[in-house]
Structure formats: structure tokens, C-alpha cells
GROMACS .gro file of C-alpha atoms in nm:
model
  362
    1MET     CA    1  -9.512  -0.939  -0.163
    2GLU     CA    2  -9.622  -1.005   0.195
    3ILE     CA    3  -9.358  -1.277   0.228
    4LEU     CA    4  -9.089  -1.056   0.076
    5ASN     CA    5  -9.173  -0.756   0.293
    6SER     CA    6  -9.242  -0.928   0.622
    7ILE     CA    7  -8.964  -1.186   0.614
    8VAL     CA    8  -8.694  -1.123   0.354
    9VAL     CA    9  -8.673  -0.743   0.373
   10ASN     CA   10  -8.721  -0.745   0.749
   11TYR     CA   11  -8.440  -0.997   0.796
   12VAL     CA   12  -8.197  -0.809   0.575
   13SER     CA   13  -8.272  -0.472   0.735
   14LYS     CA   14  -8.225  -0.610   1.086
   15TYR     CA   15  -7.905  -0.786   0.986
   16LEU     CA   16  -7.763  -0.464   0.845
   17ALA     CA   17  -7.856  -0.284   1.167
   18ILE     CA   18  -7.590  -0.474   1.360
   19ALA     CA   19  -7.347  -0.188   1.407
   20SER     CA   20  -7.154  -0.308   1.712
   21LEU     CA   21  -7.097  -0.593   1.949
   22ASP     CA   22  -7.169  -0.490   2.308
   23ASP     CA   23  -7.053  -0.814   2.464
   24TYR     CA   24  -6.705  -0.780   2.318
   25VAL     CA   25  -6.472  -1.049   2.451
   26GLU     CA   26  -6.098  -1.070   2.405
   27LEU     CA   27  -5.966  -1.372   2.216
   28ASN     CA   28  -5.665  -1.569   2.321
   29SER     CA   29  -5.349  -1.440   2.163
   30THR     CA   30  -5.260  -1.622   1.844
   31THR     CA   31  -4.994  -1.584   1.582
   32SER     CA   32  -5.133  -1.380   1.295
   33PRO     CA   33  -5.023  -1.430   0.933
   34SER     CA   34  -5.062  -1.055   0.870
   35VAL     CA   35  -4.976  -0.741   1.061
   36LEU     CA   36  -5.149  -0.403   1.075
   37GLU     CA   37  -4.876  -0.155   0.991
   38ASN     CA   38  -5.019   0.146   1.179
   39GLU     CA   39  -5.308   0.237   1.409
   40ASP     CA   40  -5.464   0.486   1.168
   41ILE     CA   41  -5.642   0.201   0.997
   42PHE     CA   42  -5.883   0.410   0.785
   43PHE     CA   43  -5.783   0.706   0.574
   44GLU     CA   44  -5.921   0.909   0.286
   45VAL     CA   45  -5.779   0.864  -0.063
   46HIS     CA   46  -5.750   1.155  -0.306
   47PRO     CA   47  -5.731   1.074  -0.679
   48SER     CA   48  -5.396   1.185  -0.818
   49SER     CA   49  -5.271   1.237  -1.170
   50PHE     CA   50  -4.994   1.019  -1.308
   51THR     CA   51  -4.752   1.040  -1.597
   52GLN     CA   52  -4.612   0.688  -1.591
   53GLU     CA   53  -4.749   0.434  -1.837
   54ILE     CA   54  -4.989   0.184  -1.683
   55TYR     CA   55  -5.059  -0.167  -1.813
   56ALA     CA   56  -5.323  -0.422  -1.719
   57VAL     CA   57  -5.286  -0.798  -1.771
   58ASP     CA   58  -5.567  -1.052  -1.765
   59GLY     CA   59  -5.634  -1.399  -1.902
   60SER     CA   60  -5.932  -1.617  -1.984
   61SER     CA   61  -5.983  -1.988  -2.043
   62ARG     CA   62  -6.260  -2.224  -2.158
   63SER     CA   63  -6.291  -2.598  -2.207
   64PHE     CA   64  -6.460  -2.837  -2.446
   65VAL     CA   65  -6.547  -3.157  -2.262
   66SER     CA   66  -6.638  -3.484  -2.432
   67GLY     CA   67  -6.621  -3.855  -2.373
   68LYS     CA   68  -6.292  -3.866  -2.565
   69GLY     CA   69  -6.123  -3.607  -2.346
   70ILE     CA   70  -6.088  -3.237  -2.272
   71ILE     CA   71  -5.966  -2.952  -2.491
   72SER     CA   72  -5.889  -2.635  -2.294
   73VAL     CA   73  -5.806  -2.304  -2.460
   74SER     CA   74  -5.666  -1.990  -2.304
   75ALA     CA   75  -5.588  -1.634  -2.408
   76VAL     CA   76  -5.419  -1.337  -2.244
   77ALA     CA   77  -5.455  -0.965  -2.321
   78ILE     CA   78  -5.268  -0.653  -2.215
   79SER     CA   79  -5.418  -0.304  -2.221
   80SER     CA   80  -5.236   0.022  -2.149
   81SER     CA   81  -5.310   0.384  -2.065
   82SER     CA   82  -5.184   0.500  -2.405
   83ILE     CA   83  -5.285   0.206  -2.629
   84PRO     CA   84  -5.623   0.046  -2.549
   85ILE     CA   85  -5.511  -0.303  -2.657
   86TYR     CA   86  -5.134  -0.323  -2.618
   87GLY     CA   87  -5.128  -0.686  -2.728
   88VAL     CA   88  -5.307  -1.018  -2.719
   89TYR     CA   89  -5.201  -1.382  -2.740
   90PRO     CA   90  -5.297  -1.557  -2.954
   91SER     CA   91  -5.402  -1.291  -3.202
   92LEU     CA   92  -5.705  -1.390  -3.409
   93ASP     CA   93  -5.831  -1.064  -3.557
   94GLY     CA   94  -5.522  -0.869  -3.655
   95GLU     CA   95  -5.451  -0.723  -3.311
   96LYS     CA   96  -5.085  -0.689  -3.216
   97GLU     CA   97  -4.968  -1.028  -3.089
   98LEU     CA   98  -4.757  -1.050  -2.775
   99GLU     CA   99  -4.411  -1.196  -2.814
  100LEU     CA  100  -4.497  -1.531  -2.659
  101LYS     CA  101  -4.441  -1.883  -2.783
  102GLU     CA  102  -4.633  -2.070  -2.518
  103PRO     CA  103  -4.902  -2.336  -2.567
  104PHE     CA  104  -5.250  -2.182  -2.551
  105ILE     CA  105  -5.431  -2.512  -2.603
  106ALA     CA  106  -5.418  -2.808  -2.364
  107VAL     CA  107  -5.549  -3.152  -2.453
  108ALA     CA  108  -5.631  -3.419  -2.196
  109SER     CA  109  -5.697  -3.777  -2.293
  110SER     CA  110  -5.971  -3.993  -2.145
  111VAL     CA  111  -5.754  -4.301  -2.210
  112SER     CA  112  -5.534  -4.442  -1.933
  113GLU     CA  113  -5.158  -4.397  -1.932
  114ASN     CA  114  -5.078  -4.760  -2.014
  115SER     CA  115  -5.261  -4.740  -2.348
  116LYS     CA  116  -5.100  -4.711  -2.688
  117ILE     CA  117  -5.130  -4.331  -2.686
  118ASP     CA  118  -4.810  -4.150  -2.592
  119PRO     CA  119  -4.900  -3.788  -2.507
  120TYR     CA  120  -4.539  -3.671  -2.549
  121LEU     CA  121  -4.559  -3.740  -2.925
  122TYR     CA  122  -4.819  -3.465  -2.960
  123LEU     CA  123  -4.622  -3.196  -2.781
  124GLY     CA  124  -4.596  -2.877  -2.988
  125PRO     CA  125  -4.528  -2.504  -2.948
  126TYR     CA  126  -4.897  -2.409  -2.926
  127VAL     CA  127  -5.068  -2.730  -2.813
  128SER     CA  128  -4.961  -2.925  -2.507
  129PRO     CA  129  -5.081  -3.259  -2.367
  130ILE     CA  130  -4.854  -3.220  -2.063
  131SER     CA  131  -4.826  -2.981  -1.768
  132ILE     CA  132  -4.523  -2.760  -1.706
  133THR     CA  133  -4.434  -3.017  -1.439
  134GLY     CA  134  -4.383  -3.276  -1.713
  135ASP     CA  135  -4.687  -3.483  -1.619
  136PRO     CA  136  -4.951  -3.566  -1.883
  137PHE     CA  137  -5.297  -3.411  -1.862
  138TYR     CA  138  -5.582  -3.657  -1.806
  139SER     CA  139  -5.952  -3.590  -1.813
  140THR     CA  140  -5.993  -3.736  -1.463
  141GLU     CA  141  -5.827  -3.419  -1.330
  142GLY     CA  142  -6.126  -3.214  -1.439
  143PHE     CA  143  -6.140  -2.929  -1.687
  144GLU     CA  144  -6.106  -2.666  -1.410
  145VAL     CA  145  -5.758  -2.789  -1.322
  146ILE     CA  146  -5.638  -2.810  -1.682
  147GLU     CA  147  -5.765  -2.471  -1.794
  148SER     CA  148  -5.640  -2.309  -1.471
  149GLU     CA  149  -5.291  -2.442  -1.535
  150ILE     CA  150  -5.267  -2.325  -1.895
  151ARG     CA  151  -5.418  -1.982  -1.810
  152SER     CA  152  -5.184  -1.934  -1.514
  153VAL     CA  153  -4.878  -2.003  -1.729
  154LEU     CA  154  -4.991  -1.762  -2.002
  155GLU     CA  155  -5.067  -1.484  -1.753
  156THR     CA  156  -4.730  -1.527  -1.582
  157LYS     CA  157  -4.542  -1.518  -1.914
  158ALA     CA  158  -4.738  -1.208  -2.018
  159LEU     CA  159  -4.622  -1.026  -1.705
  160SER     CA  160  -4.262  -1.056  -1.824
  161VAL     CA  161  -4.352  -0.886  -2.153
  162VAL     CA  162  -4.433  -0.552  -1.986
  163LYS     CA  163  -4.191  -0.576  -1.694
  164GLY     CA  164  -3.989  -0.255  -1.664
  165LYS     CA  165  -4.219  -0.055  -1.892
  166GLY     CA  166  -4.432   0.109  -1.619
  167LYS     CA  167  -4.687   0.018  -1.354
  168ILE     CA  168  -4.861  -0.314  -1.420
  169LEU     CA  169  -5.208  -0.402  -1.288
  170VAL     CA  170  -5.250  -0.775  -1.232
  171ASP     CA  171  -5.594  -0.933  -1.214
  172GLY     CA  172  -5.599  -1.113  -0.881
  173PRO     CA  173  -5.330  -1.158  -0.614
  174LEU     CA  174  -4.964  -1.110  -0.698
  175PHE     CA  175  -4.905  -1.465  -0.573
  176PRO     CA  176  -5.230  -1.663  -0.613
  177SER     CA  177  -5.307  -1.963  -0.398
  178TYR     CA  178  -5.387  -2.178  -0.705
  179LEU     CA  179  -5.650  -2.383  -0.529
  180TYR     CA  180  -5.706  -2.739  -0.654
  181LEU     CA  181  -5.375  -2.743  -0.844
  182THR     CA  182  -5.095  -2.978  -0.747
  183SER     CA  183  -4.823  -2.867  -0.507
  184LYS     CA  184  -4.567  -2.949  -0.775
  185PHE     CA  185  -4.731  -2.704  -1.018
  186LYS     CA  186  -4.776  -2.436  -0.750
  187GLU     CA  187  -4.411  -2.447  -0.655
  188LYS     CA  188  -4.298  -2.415  -1.015
  189ILE     CA  189  -4.535  -2.133  -1.119
  190LEU     CA  190  -4.484  -1.932  -0.799
  191GLU     CA  191  -4.106  -1.948  -0.838
  192GLU     CA  192  -4.152  -1.812  -1.191
  193ARG     CA  193  -4.375  -1.527  -1.069
  194LYS     CA  194  -4.130  -1.443  -0.793
  195LYS     CA  195  -3.858  -1.385  -1.054
  196ILE     CA  196  -4.083  -1.151  -1.253
  197ILE     CA  197  -4.283  -0.949  -1.000
  198ASP     CA  198  -4.122  -0.638  -0.855
  199SER     CA  199  -4.237  -0.310  -0.696
  200ASN     CA  200  -4.406  -0.195  -1.020
  201PHE     CA  201  -4.665  -0.474  -1.014
  202ILE     CA  202  -5.000  -0.412  -0.844
  203GLY     CA  203  -5.241  -0.697  -0.771
  204ILE     CA  204  -5.613  -0.612  -0.776
  205VAL     CA  205  -5.850  -0.863  -0.615
  206LYS     CA  206  -6.208  -0.773  -0.704
  207ARG     CA  207  -6.417  -1.053  -0.552
  208LEU     CA  208  -6.414  -1.038  -0.172
  209ASP     CA  209  -6.756  -1.184  -0.093
  210LYS     CA  210  -6.594  -1.517  -0.001
  211SER     CA  211  -6.252  -1.388   0.100
  212ARG     CA  212  -6.145  -1.398   0.465
  213VAL     CA  213  -5.786  -1.282   0.419
  214LEU     CA  214  -5.847  -0.964   0.620
  215ILE     CA  215  -6.065  -1.113   0.896
  216ASP     CA  216  -5.842  -1.414   0.952
  217SER     CA  217  -5.531  -1.198   0.968
  218ILE     CA  218  -5.662  -0.960   1.236
  219ASP     CA  219  -5.493  -1.030   1.568
  220ASP     CA  220  -5.610  -0.928   1.916
  221ARG     CA  221  -5.434  -0.591   1.908
  222THR     CA  222  -5.578  -0.493   1.572
  223ARG     CA  223  -5.920  -0.624   1.668
  224SER     CA  224  -5.914  -0.407   1.979
  225ILE     CA  225  -5.815  -0.096   1.780
  226ILE     CA  226  -6.099  -0.149   1.531
  227TYR     CA  227  -6.355  -0.208   1.806
  228GLN     CA  228  -6.251   0.095   2.011
  229LYS     CA  229  -6.260   0.328   1.709
  230PHE     CA  230  -6.559   0.194   1.517
  231ARG     CA  231  -6.753  -0.020   1.770
  232ILE     CA  232  -6.752  -0.314   1.530
  233ASP     CA  233  -6.600  -0.654   1.594
  234PRO     CA  234  -6.453  -0.786   1.266
  235LYS     CA  235  -6.456  -1.146   1.390
  236ILE     CA  236  -6.837  -1.175   1.379
  237PHE     CA  237  -6.847  -1.134   1.000
  238LEU     CA  238  -6.826  -1.416   0.746
  239SER     CA  239  -6.632  -1.230   0.477
  240ASP     CA  240  -6.404  -0.931   0.426
  241GLU     CA  241  -6.666  -0.763   0.210
  242SER     CA  242  -6.943  -0.783   0.472
  243PHE     CA  243  -6.710  -0.646   0.742
  244ILE     CA  244  -6.593  -0.350   0.532
  245LEU     CA  245  -6.945  -0.264   0.413
  246HIS     CA  246  -7.073  -0.255   0.772
  247LEU     CA  247  -6.778  -0.048   0.885
  248VAL     CA  248  -6.832   0.215   0.616
  249ARG     CA  249  -7.212   0.231   0.634
  250PHE     CA  250  -7.228   0.275   1.011
  251ASN     CA  251  -6.935   0.512   1.053
  252TYR     CA  252  -6.959   0.738   0.749
  253SER     CA  253  -7.241   0.939   0.595
  254PRO     CA  254  -7.301   1.098   0.254
  255PRO     CA  255  -7.133   1.242   0.065
  256TYR     CA  256  -6.914   0.933   0.072
  257LYS     CA  257  -6.541   0.971   0.014
  258ILE     CA  258  -6.294   0.726  -0.136
  259LEU     CA  259  -6.146   0.540   0.160
  260ALA     CA  260  -5.869   0.290   0.220
  261LEU     CA  261  -5.811   0.035   0.492
  262GLY     CA  262  -5.463  -0.078   0.582
  263PRO     CA  263  -5.190  -0.143   0.513
  264PHE     CA  264  -5.157  -0.503   0.625
  265SER     CA  265  -4.843  -0.701   0.552
  266LYS     CA  266  -4.787  -1.072   0.505
  267ARG     CA  267  -4.483  -1.282   0.432
  268ILE     CA  268  -4.454  -1.482   0.108
  269TYR     CA  269  -4.175  -1.737   0.113
  270ASN     CA  270  -3.913  -1.621   0.363
  271ASP     CA  271  -3.790  -1.304   0.199
  272THR     CA  272  -4.088  -1.143   0.025
  273THR     CA  273  -4.337  -0.913   0.199
  274VAL     CA  274  -4.669  -0.827   0.036
  275TYR     CA  275  -4.857  -0.517   0.152
  276MET     CA  276  -5.236  -0.517   0.126
  277TYR     CA  277  -5.472  -0.219   0.112
  278TYR     CA  278  -5.850  -0.233   0.084
  279LEU     CA  279  -5.976   0.043  -0.144
  280ILE     CA  280  -6.341   0.145  -0.100
  281ILE     CA  281  -6.478   0.349  -0.392
  282PRO     CA  282  -6.841   0.475  -0.384
  283PHE     CA  283  -7.034   0.438  -0.708
  284HIS     CA  284  -7.199   0.773  -0.623
  285PRO     CA  285  -7.129   1.013  -0.332
  286TYR     CA  286  -7.492   0.995  -0.213
  287VAL     CA  287  -7.565   0.626  -0.275
  288SER     CA  288  -7.467   0.358  -0.026
  289LYS     CA  289  -7.308   0.131  -0.287
  290PHE     CA  290  -6.935   0.066  -0.300
  291SER     CA  291  -6.667  -0.114  -0.498
  292ILE     CA  292  -6.423  -0.286  -0.264
  293LEU     CA  293  -6.085  -0.388  -0.404
  294ARG     CA  294  -5.789  -0.549  -0.235
  295ILE     CA  295  -5.469  -0.389  -0.358
  296GLU     CA  296  -5.146  -0.585  -0.323
  297THR     CA  297  -4.795  -0.442  -0.368
  298LEU     CA  298  -4.439  -0.520  -0.267
  299THR     CA  299  -4.391  -0.170  -0.124
  300LYS     CA  300  -4.579   0.018   0.147
  301ASP     CA  301  -4.675   0.302  -0.085
  302PRO     CA  302  -5.025   0.452  -0.040
  303THR     CA  303  -4.976   0.683  -0.342
  304ILE     CA  304  -5.072   0.397  -0.575
  305LEU     CA  305  -5.422   0.412  -0.425
  306GLY     CA  306  -5.465   0.766  -0.557
  307MET     CA  307  -5.347   0.650  -0.898
  308ILE     CA  308  -5.600   0.365  -0.907
  309ALA     CA  309  -5.877   0.589  -0.771
  310SER     CA  310  -5.814   0.844  -1.049
  311MET     CA  311  -5.896   0.580  -1.313
  312GLY     CA  312  -6.255   0.550  -1.195
  313ILE     CA  313  -6.450   0.226  -1.198
  314THR     CA  314  -6.681   0.047  -1.439
  315LYS     CA  315  -7.037  -0.056  -1.356
  316ASP     CA  316  -6.884  -0.382  -1.230
  317GLY     CA  317  -6.664  -0.188  -0.988
  318ILE     CA  318  -6.319  -0.243  -1.141
  319PRO     CA  319  -6.069  -0.005  -1.306
  320PRO     CA  320  -6.155   0.042  -1.678
  321LEU     CA  321  -5.803  -0.056  -1.787
  322LEU     CA  322  -5.836  -0.394  -1.620
  323ALA     CA  323  -6.191  -0.436  -1.751
  324LEU     CA  324  -6.066  -0.378  -2.106
  325ALA     CA  325  -5.797  -0.647  -2.076
  326ASP     CA  326  -6.055  -0.884  -1.924
  327PHE     CA  327  -6.302  -0.817  -2.209
  328LYS     CA  328  -6.042  -0.875  -2.480
  329ALA     CA  329  -5.911  -1.195  -2.322
  330LYS     CA  330  -6.263  -1.337  -2.288
  331LYS     CA  331  -6.354  -1.249  -2.648
  332THR     CA  332  -6.038  -1.422  -2.773
  333SER     CA  333  -6.089  -1.738  -2.567
  334LEU     CA  334  -6.454  -1.751  -2.679
  335ALA     CA  335  -6.350  -1.728  -3.046
  336LEU     CA  336  -6.100  -2.012  -2.993
  337TYR     CA  337  -6.363  -2.221  -2.816
  338ARG     CA  338  -6.622  -2.177  -3.091
  339TYR     CA  339  -6.370  -2.263  -3.362
  340ILE     CA  340  -6.270  -2.583  -3.182
  341VAL     CA  341  -6.635  -2.676  -3.130
  342SER     CA  342  -6.698  -2.641  -3.504
  343ILE     CA  343  -6.405  -2.876  -3.574
  344VAL     CA  344  -6.497  -3.151  -3.328
  345GLU     CA  345  -6.863  -3.142  -3.433
  346ARG     CA  346  -6.757  -3.212  -3.793
  347LEU     CA  347  -6.560  -3.510  -3.661
  348GLY     CA  348  -6.872  -3.640  -3.489
  349ILE     CA  349  -6.740  -3.604  -3.134
  350GLN     CA  350  -7.022  -3.573  -2.884
  351ALA     CA  351  -7.001  -3.286  -2.639
  352SER     CA  352  -7.076  -3.338  -2.271
  353PHE     CA  353  -7.348  -3.150  -2.088
  354TYR     CA  354  -7.095  -2.893  -1.966
  355SER     CA  355  -6.975  -2.808  -2.315
  356ARG     CA  356  -7.328  -2.773  -2.450
  357LEU     CA  357  -7.422  -2.550  -2.158
  358SER     CA  358  -7.103  -2.344  -2.197
  359GLY     CA  359  -7.177  -2.289  -2.564
  360GLU     CA  360  -7.528  -2.173  -2.489
  361LEU     CA  361  -7.416  -1.932  -2.219
  362ALA     CA  362  -7.132  -1.795  -2.434
   0.00000   0.00000   0.00000
């Protein structure tokens, strides 16, 4: 307890006490990938009622890894404001199945390409040994790459199912960066998303502890505005979340209101502009604990913030509609994973450490 109190707690409390930077120095002007749209950077958000149907789309994927190769499974679920589970793919328990005919299982061989196995012979409507780029999956790519590819394709196809039916909440950015995936795959999947996504789609990014999209996009002018108004230099922080938490805690007092930061705009491709808001929702008006969400849209429309705020948040800090889609997708992918494990175990295939650990955690 002495160590915790004298070192750990003392360090954290002093760190959180950094409210401003007195030796503020101007940076050299640089080209910023994002632009602050107005000088009134912070504003209060009032929850507003809505009559339009709202949908939420989320996917989940898991992998069985063995010495013979990788089997990755994926599932996608859609929830709505009128029907808790609008649809799921694949459907395993009688839930309404989405009208998709895409592979939800990917298989990657541990045998080299010049062997007698031809992956194209095993291509089917629900199982695929090849990427959408036409290249075979191989276990050397790693299970993260394979399951990310198959999940990304399913999520993108699911977006088209509810396009034009109302507002659609998308888990993550509207146009993800798809880290670790090949440039060939990125180009193909992003072109597909560009055809589908319109002004009714709303991206919700819920993990900002490692994100620097906001900090890296702040130019000298915006940095100066923030410092003059709030006496905080955003460039000293390591993540968007730490910057926003400091800004709120040292400039606002209980009862805390729902606040928004932005909008910022950034260019995707040459003809698509994405507007970003940061929505700060207190878990309780008198408790210094907040859910911070990055909201992405194709229109500069702050009214969507009131719509999202009116939904409330779960204990994990995300809108309940999105949490429901996430829960259903994870339950479906877990059921697929366990069924596949039971099959391969009967065949005597030995699971790797990752698969055994994944099964235990699941």
C-alpha cells in the first residue's frame, strides 16, 4: 500500500494536474490532413428525439490455428431501433438470416503453392480458400490477416442490405485503414465501400486510447485557438483520448453536460470528404468518467450527435444498438468456432497454443 500510495497514486495525480503548458511555442507551419471547420470548437449537445429507423452493423471473427493450416470464421449482425435483431449471417439459431451469399469461412493451407493442393478446387459459396483479390490464403500470412479480410468483406456486404432504409451506425470508421492487409485488398474493399456509403451512414469509433487522428490533424491555427481558449496544448498528449479527458476535466465542472468537439474534415480519395466529431458523454453528471466516441459522417450535420446522445450508452460506453449487434455477431462467431473445433478434434488435428487459449477464453 505504501508503494501504491507514495509512487503510483502520486504519479497519476500529478500527471492529471497538468492543465496547461506555460512555455507554449509555435510550431512551423505544416500541411494538415484535417481542417477545423469553425472556431467554436466545443459545444453542448442536447439529446433529441428521432422518428427515422436506425440500424447498427457489426461483425466478429475467430480463427482455429493448427499445424495443418488456419480456419477463420466470421459473422455479421444487424440490429435496429424497431427490431432488436434485424438479421444475422450466417443464421444458426433460427434468427432471420440476411440476404447474403458470401463466404463466412476462410481456409488457409500450411502447404506451399507448388504442392499438389490446388486451393481453387475448394472454392464454394460459403467457404473460400482465396481472397477477394484472387490470391490464395496461406497460413504464413497469420490468422489476423485472414480473419480481418473475411470479416471486412462480410461487414461491407451487410451495409448494402440496409442502405436506403434509414440511418445506419457502423462500428468503426466509415473507411477503415485496414492495417496489415495488402494494398491490393485495401483498394478493392475501399472502392466497394465507397459505392455503398452515403450521407445516412454514421461511423462510430469507440477506442481512442491509441488513436492520434485528432492530435496529428491539428494545425498551428487550430492549436493556437485551443490553447488560447482552454490553456491546453494538444500536441503534448500521446492520444486523442488523453487530450480530450484533460480538456474536459480542467475546463468543466459538475454537473457535466454532453459535449462535442469539432467538426474536423478530411479528404478520402479526391472527391469524398469525411466530417469527424468527438462526442463526450458523461456516465453520470457528478462523476468524472466519460465515454468518448469519434463520429464520422459524409455531411457536416451536428443534429446526428443529438440522435446518438438520446440513445444513451452501455456500461462499456457505446450506444446500446451497436452493443446489441456486437453481442450477436460475437455469439454467432463463437458458435461457429466451437462447432469447427469439435470437428477437427474428431479428425485428430492438433490445435496450436493460440487456438487452445482462444477456446479457454471464449
